[in-house]
GROMACS .gro file of C-alpha atoms in nm:
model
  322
    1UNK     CA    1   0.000   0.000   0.000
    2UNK     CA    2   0.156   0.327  -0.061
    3UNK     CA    3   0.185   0.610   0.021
    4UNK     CA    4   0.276   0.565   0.375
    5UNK     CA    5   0.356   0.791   0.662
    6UNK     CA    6   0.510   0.737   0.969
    7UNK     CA    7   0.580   0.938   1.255
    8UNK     CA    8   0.903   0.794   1.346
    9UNK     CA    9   1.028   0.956   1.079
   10UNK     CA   10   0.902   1.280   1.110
   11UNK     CA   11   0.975   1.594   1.350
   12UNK     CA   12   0.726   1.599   1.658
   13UNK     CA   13   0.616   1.941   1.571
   14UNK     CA   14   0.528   1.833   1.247
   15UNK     CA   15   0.340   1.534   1.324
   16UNK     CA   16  -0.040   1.626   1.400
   17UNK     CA   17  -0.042   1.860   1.114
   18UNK     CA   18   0.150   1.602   0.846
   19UNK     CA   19  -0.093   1.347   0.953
   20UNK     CA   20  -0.406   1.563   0.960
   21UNK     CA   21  -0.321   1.710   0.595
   22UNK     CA   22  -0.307   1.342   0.505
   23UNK     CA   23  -0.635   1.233   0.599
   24UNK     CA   24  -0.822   1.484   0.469
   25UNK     CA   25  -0.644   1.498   0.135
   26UNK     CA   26  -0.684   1.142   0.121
   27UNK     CA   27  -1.049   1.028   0.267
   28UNK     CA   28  -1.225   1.310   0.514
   29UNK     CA   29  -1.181   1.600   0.728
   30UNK     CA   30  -1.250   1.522   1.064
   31UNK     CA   31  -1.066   1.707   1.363
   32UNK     CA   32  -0.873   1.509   1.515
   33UNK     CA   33  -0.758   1.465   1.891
   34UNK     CA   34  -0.443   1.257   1.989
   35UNK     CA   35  -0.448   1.152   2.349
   36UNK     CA   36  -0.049   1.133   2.388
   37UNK     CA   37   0.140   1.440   2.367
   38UNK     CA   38   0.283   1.536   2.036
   39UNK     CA   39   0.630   1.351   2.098
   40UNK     CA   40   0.509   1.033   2.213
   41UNK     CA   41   0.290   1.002   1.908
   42UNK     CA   42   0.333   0.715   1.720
   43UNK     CA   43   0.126   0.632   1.380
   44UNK     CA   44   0.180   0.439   1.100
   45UNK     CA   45  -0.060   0.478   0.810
   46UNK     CA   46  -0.132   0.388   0.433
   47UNK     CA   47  -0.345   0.501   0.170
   48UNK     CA   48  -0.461   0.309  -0.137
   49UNK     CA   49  -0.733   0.308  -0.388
   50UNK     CA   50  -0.944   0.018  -0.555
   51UNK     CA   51  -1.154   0.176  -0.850
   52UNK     CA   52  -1.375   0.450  -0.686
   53UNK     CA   53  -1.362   0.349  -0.374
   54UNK     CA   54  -1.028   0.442  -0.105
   55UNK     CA   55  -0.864   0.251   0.164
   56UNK     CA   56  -0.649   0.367   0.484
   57UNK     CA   57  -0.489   0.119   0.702
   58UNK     CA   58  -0.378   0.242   1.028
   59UNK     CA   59  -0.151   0.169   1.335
   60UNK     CA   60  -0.143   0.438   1.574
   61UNK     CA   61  -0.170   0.555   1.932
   62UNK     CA   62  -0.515   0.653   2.108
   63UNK     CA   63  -0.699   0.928   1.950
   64UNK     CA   64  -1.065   1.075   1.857
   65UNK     CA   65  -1.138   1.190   1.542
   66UNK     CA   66  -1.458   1.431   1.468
   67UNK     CA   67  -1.674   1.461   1.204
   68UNK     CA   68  -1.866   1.825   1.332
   69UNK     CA   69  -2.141   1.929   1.206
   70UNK     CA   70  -1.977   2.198   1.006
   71UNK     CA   71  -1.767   1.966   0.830
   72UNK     CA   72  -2.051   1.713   0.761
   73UNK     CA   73  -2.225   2.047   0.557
   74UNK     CA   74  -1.987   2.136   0.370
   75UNK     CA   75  -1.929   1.764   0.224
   76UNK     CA   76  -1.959   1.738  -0.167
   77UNK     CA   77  -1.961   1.409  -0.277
   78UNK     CA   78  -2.140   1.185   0.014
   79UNK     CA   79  -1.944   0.908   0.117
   80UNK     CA   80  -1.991   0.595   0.311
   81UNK     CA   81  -1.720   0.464   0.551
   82UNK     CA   82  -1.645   0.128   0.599
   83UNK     CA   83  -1.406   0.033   0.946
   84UNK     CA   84  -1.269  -0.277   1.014
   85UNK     CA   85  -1.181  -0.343   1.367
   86UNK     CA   86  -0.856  -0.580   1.387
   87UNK     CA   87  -0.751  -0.576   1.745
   88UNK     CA   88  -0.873  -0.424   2.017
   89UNK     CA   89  -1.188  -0.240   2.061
   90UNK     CA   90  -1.349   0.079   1.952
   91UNK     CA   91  -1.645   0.303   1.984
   92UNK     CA   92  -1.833   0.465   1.688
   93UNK     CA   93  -2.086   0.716   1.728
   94UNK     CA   94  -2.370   0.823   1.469
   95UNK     CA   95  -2.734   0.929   1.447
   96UNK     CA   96  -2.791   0.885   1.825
   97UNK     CA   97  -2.588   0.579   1.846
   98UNK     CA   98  -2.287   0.403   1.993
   99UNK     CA   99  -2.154   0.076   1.863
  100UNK     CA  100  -1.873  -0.111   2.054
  101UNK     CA  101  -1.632  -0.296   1.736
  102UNK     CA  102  -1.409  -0.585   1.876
  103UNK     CA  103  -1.218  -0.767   1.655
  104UNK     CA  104  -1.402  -0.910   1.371
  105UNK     CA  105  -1.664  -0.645   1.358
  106UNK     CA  106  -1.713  -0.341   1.165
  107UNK     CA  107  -1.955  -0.095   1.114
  108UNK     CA  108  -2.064   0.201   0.900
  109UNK     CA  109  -2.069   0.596   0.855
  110UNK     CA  110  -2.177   0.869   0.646
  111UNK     CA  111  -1.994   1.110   0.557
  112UNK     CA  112  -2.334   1.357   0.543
  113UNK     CA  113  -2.361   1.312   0.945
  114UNK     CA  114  -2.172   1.407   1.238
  115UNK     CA  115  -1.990   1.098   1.378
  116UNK     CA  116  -1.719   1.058   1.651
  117UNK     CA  117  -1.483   0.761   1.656
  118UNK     CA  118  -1.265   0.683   2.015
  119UNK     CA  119  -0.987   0.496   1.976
  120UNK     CA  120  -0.857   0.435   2.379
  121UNK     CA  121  -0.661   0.172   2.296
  122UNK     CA  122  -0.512   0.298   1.946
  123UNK     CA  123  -0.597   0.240   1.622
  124UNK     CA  124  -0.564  -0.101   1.394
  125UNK     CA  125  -0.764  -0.162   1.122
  126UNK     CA  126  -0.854  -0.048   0.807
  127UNK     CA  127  -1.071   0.171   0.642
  128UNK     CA  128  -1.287   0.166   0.334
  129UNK     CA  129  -1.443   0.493   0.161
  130UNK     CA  130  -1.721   0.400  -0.096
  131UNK     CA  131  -1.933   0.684  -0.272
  132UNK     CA  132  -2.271   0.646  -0.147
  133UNK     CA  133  -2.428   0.644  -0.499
  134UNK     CA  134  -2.242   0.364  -0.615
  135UNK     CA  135  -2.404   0.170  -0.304
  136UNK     CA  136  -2.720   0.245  -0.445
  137UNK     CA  137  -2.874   0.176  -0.088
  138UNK     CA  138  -3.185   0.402   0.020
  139UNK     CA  139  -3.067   0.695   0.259
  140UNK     CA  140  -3.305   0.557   0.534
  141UNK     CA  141  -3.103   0.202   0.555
  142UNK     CA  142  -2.813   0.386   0.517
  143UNK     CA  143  -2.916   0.593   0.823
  144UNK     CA  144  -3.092   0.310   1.009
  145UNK     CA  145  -2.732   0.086   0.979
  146UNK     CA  146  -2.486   0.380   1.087
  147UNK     CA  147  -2.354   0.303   1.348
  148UNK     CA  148  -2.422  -0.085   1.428
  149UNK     CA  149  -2.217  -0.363   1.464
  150UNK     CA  150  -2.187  -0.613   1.184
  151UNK     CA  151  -2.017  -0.926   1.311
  152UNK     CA  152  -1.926  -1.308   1.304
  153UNK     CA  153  -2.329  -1.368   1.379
  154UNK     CA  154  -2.388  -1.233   1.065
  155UNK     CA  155  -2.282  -1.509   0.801
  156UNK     CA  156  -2.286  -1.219   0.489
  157UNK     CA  157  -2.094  -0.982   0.760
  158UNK     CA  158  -1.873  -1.249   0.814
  159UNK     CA  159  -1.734  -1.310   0.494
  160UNK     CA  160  -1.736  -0.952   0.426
  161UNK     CA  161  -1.478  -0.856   0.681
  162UNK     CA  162  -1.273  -1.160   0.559
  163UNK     CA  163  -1.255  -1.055   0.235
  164UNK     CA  164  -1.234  -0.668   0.286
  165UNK     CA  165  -0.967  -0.750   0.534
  166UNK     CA  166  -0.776  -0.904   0.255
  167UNK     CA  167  -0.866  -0.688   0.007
  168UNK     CA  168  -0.700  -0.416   0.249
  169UNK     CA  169  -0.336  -0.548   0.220
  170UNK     CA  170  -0.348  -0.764  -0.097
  171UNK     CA  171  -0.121  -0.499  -0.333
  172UNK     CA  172  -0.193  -0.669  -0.649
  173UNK     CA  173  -0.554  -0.629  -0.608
  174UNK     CA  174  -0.517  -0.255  -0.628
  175UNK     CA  175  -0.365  -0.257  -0.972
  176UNK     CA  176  -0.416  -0.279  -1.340
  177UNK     CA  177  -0.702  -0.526  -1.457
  178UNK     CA  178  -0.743  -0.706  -1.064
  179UNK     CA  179  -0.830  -0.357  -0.951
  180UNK     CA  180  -1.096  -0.354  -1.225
  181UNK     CA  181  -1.223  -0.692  -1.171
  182UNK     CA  182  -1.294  -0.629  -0.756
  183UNK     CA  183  -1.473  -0.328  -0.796
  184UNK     CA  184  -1.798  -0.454  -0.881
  185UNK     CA  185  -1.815  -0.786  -0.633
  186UNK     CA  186  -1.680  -0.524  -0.303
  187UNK     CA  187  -1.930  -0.321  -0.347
  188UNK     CA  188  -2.205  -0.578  -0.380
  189UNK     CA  189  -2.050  -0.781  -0.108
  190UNK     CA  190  -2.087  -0.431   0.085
  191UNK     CA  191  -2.490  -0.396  -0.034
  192UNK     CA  192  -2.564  -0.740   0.048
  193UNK     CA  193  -2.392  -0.750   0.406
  194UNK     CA  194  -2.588  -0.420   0.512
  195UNK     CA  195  -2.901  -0.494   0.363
  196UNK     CA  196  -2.924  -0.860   0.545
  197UNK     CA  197  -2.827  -0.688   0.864
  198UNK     CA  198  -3.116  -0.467   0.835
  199UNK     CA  199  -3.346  -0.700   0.708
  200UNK     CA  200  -3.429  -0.602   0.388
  201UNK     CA  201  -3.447  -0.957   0.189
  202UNK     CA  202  -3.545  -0.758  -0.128
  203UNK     CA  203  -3.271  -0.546  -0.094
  204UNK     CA  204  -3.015  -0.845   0.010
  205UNK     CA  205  -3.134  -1.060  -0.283
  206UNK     CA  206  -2.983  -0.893  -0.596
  207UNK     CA  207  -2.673  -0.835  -0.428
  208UNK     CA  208  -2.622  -1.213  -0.232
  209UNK     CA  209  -2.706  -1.363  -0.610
  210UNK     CA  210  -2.451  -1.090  -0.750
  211UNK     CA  211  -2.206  -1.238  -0.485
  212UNK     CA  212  -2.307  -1.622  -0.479
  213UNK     CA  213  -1.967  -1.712  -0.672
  214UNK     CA  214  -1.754  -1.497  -0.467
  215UNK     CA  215  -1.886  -1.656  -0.131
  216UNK     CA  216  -1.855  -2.016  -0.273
  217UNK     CA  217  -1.491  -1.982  -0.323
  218UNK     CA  218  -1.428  -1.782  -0.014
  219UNK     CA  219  -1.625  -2.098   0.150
  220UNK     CA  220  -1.427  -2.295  -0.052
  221UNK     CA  221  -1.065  -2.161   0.068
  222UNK     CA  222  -1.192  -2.177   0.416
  223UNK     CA  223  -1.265  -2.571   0.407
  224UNK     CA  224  -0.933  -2.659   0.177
  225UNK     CA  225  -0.828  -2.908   0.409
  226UNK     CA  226  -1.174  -3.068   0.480
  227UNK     CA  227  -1.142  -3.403   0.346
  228UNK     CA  228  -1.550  -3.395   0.282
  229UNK     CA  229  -1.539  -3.092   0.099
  230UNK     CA  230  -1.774  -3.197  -0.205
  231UNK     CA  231  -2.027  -3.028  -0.447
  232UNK     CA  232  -2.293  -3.158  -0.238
  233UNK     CA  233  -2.149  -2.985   0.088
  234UNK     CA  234  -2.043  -2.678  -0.085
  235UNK     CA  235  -2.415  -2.621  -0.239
  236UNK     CA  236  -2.607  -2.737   0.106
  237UNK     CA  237  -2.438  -2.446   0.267
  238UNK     CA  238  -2.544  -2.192   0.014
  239UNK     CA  239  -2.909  -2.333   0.029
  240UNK     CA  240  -2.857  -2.441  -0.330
  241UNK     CA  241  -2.856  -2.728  -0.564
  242UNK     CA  242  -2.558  -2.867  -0.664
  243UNK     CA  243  -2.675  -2.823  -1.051
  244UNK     CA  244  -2.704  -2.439  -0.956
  245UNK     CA  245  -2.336  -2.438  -0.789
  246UNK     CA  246  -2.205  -2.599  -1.107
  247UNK     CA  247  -2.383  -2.317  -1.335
  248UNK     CA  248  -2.308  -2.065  -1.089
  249UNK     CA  249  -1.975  -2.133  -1.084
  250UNK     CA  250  -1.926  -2.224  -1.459
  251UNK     CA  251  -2.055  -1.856  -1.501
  252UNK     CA  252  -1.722  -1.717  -1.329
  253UNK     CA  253  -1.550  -1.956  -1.551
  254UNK     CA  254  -1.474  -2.218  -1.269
  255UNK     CA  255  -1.458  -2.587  -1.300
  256UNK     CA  256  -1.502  -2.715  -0.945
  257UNK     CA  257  -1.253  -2.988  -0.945
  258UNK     CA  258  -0.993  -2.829  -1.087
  259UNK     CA  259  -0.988  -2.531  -0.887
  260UNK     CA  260  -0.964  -2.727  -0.550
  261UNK     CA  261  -0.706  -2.934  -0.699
  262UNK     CA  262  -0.512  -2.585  -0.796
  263UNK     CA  263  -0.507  -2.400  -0.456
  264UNK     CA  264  -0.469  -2.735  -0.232
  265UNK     CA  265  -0.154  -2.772  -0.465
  266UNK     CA  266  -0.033  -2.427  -0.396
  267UNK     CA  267  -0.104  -2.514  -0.010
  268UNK     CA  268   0.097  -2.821  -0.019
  269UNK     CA  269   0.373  -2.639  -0.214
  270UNK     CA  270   0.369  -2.372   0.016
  271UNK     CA  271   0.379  -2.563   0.308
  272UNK     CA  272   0.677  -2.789   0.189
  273UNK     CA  273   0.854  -2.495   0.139
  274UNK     CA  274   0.836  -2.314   0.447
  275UNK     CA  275   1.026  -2.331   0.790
  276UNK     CA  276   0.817  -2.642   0.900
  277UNK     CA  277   0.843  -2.826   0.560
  278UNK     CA  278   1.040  -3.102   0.701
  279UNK     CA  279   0.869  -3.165   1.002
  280UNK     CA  280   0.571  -3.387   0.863
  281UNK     CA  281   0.622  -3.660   0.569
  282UNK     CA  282   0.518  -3.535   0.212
  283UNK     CA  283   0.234  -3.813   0.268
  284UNK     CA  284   0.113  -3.627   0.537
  285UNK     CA  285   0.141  -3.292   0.397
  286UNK     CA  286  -0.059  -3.400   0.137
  287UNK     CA  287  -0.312  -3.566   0.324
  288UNK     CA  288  -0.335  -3.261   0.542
  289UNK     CA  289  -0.461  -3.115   0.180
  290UNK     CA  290  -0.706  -3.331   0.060
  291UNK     CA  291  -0.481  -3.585  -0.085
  292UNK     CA  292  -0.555  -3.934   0.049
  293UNK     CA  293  -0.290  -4.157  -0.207
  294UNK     CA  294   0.076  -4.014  -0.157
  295UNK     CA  295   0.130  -4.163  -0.528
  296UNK     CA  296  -0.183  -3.963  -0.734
  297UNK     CA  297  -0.043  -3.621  -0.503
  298UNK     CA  298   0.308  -3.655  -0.628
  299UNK     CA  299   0.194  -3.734  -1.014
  300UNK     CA  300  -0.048  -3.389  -0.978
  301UNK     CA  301   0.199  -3.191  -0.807
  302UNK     CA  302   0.454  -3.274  -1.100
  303UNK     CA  303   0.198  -3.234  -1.363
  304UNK     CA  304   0.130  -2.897  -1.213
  305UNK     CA  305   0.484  -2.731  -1.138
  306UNK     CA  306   0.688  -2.978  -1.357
  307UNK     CA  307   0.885  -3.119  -1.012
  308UNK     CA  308   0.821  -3.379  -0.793
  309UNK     CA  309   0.693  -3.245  -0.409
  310UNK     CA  310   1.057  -3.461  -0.296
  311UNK     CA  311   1.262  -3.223  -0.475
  312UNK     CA  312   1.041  -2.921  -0.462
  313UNK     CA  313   1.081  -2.953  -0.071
  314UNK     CA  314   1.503  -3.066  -0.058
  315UNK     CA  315   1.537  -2.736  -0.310
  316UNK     CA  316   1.374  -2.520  -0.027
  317UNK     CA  317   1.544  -2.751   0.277
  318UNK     CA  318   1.828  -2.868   0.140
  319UNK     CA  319   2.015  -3.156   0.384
  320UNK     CA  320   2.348  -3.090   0.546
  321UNK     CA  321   2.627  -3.279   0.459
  322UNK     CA  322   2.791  -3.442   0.782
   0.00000   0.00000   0.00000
């Protein structure tokens, strides 16, 4: 992600005003109070953008930022903030209401509104800014969801902070054509996750079909190692047929089998390669994957990266000679 300040390497005069010139260049003016004093402030910060939408990841020490009133009127193009809470807790404020984010949550804000967000522990997490038109969400859901926790109960919530979490510090997703191809699922992902939370099936519908193929392969990554993973499974927890998992998928330009086989490769490749690569038998490695017969794994894996997992693995961990 780039650019990215620090305070470590800046004067301690010049911090608060460096950083505050940076967020409001970059996603919104909001006043901004740091608990410590000037020298003992410590912040780390990135800014990126996806298509039309921004994103700010931030480490830093306890603060309050303000959205006033007078700020909130004089905002041109109405924008809807998206904050992921990674560690630790904090407290957003909108519309009359206070939502607690622990790790795993996140919540909403417009831009249009007054908001407050306390950060007594610090800040880290990352932030989203979407234009509220490309949502296409009616202003009263958009009011009605300000300020409430989304979390793990949620299952659409759920795999949106997974994947906006990624999205966050995946650099080659913010370039060239990868840019251009998450643009349109984020933002659906987005619609469908806040319309479900607020009820609104007719709402949630469009977008959770929109987003059926993206949620099947996050599902998918997430239950790699399952030896059961099957068509049957994967379509039973999308409340769908498996003919209409096949066609979904098919539609993205997926072939089921071969794009488990592909990423519990790249698992098993990765895995022989890293620190603990010798610690378990290739067998088991591959097991661990989804590969019951050590013989069929090594003839895939060689098929695949045109080495055997034996020497893949020695290349990475080569033995000692005594």
């Amino acid at each position: 992600m780039s650019p990215v300040l620090d305070t470590a390497f800046m004067a301690p005069q010049d911090r608060e005003e460096v950083l505050r010139h940076a967020l409001w260049e970059s996603m919104v003016a909001v006043d901004i109070d740091h608990r410590p004093p000037t020298e003992d402030i410590s912040v780390r910060v990135g800014f990126d953008a996806v298509g039309p939408f921004r994103i700010c990841s931030a480490r830093s020490t306890a603060a309050t930022l303000r959205r006033t009133e007078r700020l909130a009127r004089e905002d041109e193009e109405p924008v809807v903030f998206l904050s992921l809470q990674t560690t630790g807790t904090s407290l957003v404020v909108q519309n009359g209401r206070q939502c607690l984010l622990r790790p795993g949550d996140f919540a909403v804000y417009e831009s249009t509104a007054p908001y407050t967000l306390l950060f007594d522990e610090g800040i880290d997490g990352h932030f989203f800014r979407f234009p509220r038109a490309a949502l296409a969400l009616p202003e009263r859901l958009l009011r009605d969801i300000a300020a409430v926790p989304l979390g793990p109960d949620n299952p659409v919530a759920r795999l949106a902070f997974t994947y906006f979490s990624q999205l966050a510090v995946s650099d080659e997703l913010h370039q060239g054509v990868h840019a251009e191809t998450v643009v349109e699922p984020s933002i659906e992902l987005l619609r469908a996750a806040l319309a479900s939370q607020h009820g609104n099936s007719s709402l949630a519908r469009g977008p959770l079909e929109a987003t059926l193929s993206l949620r099947i392969t996050q599902y998918i990554r997430e239950h790699l190692a399952d030896p059961d993973l099957s068509a049957a499974r994967i379509a039973a927890a999308h409340d769908i047929s498996a003919r209409h998992l096949y066609a979904v998928l098919s539609r993205s330009g997926i072939s089921l089998g071969d794009w488990i086989r592909t990423r519990r490769l790249a698992e098993c490749r990765r895995e022989l390669a890293g620190p603990n690569g010798r610690l378990r038998t290739i067998a088991a490695i591959g097991r661990r994957w989804g590969f019951v017969d050590a013989t069929h794994f090594s003839k895939v894996f060689k098929q695949a990266y045109g080495i055997s997992p034996r020497t893949w693995r020695d290349q990475n961990h080569p033995r000692s000679s005594a």
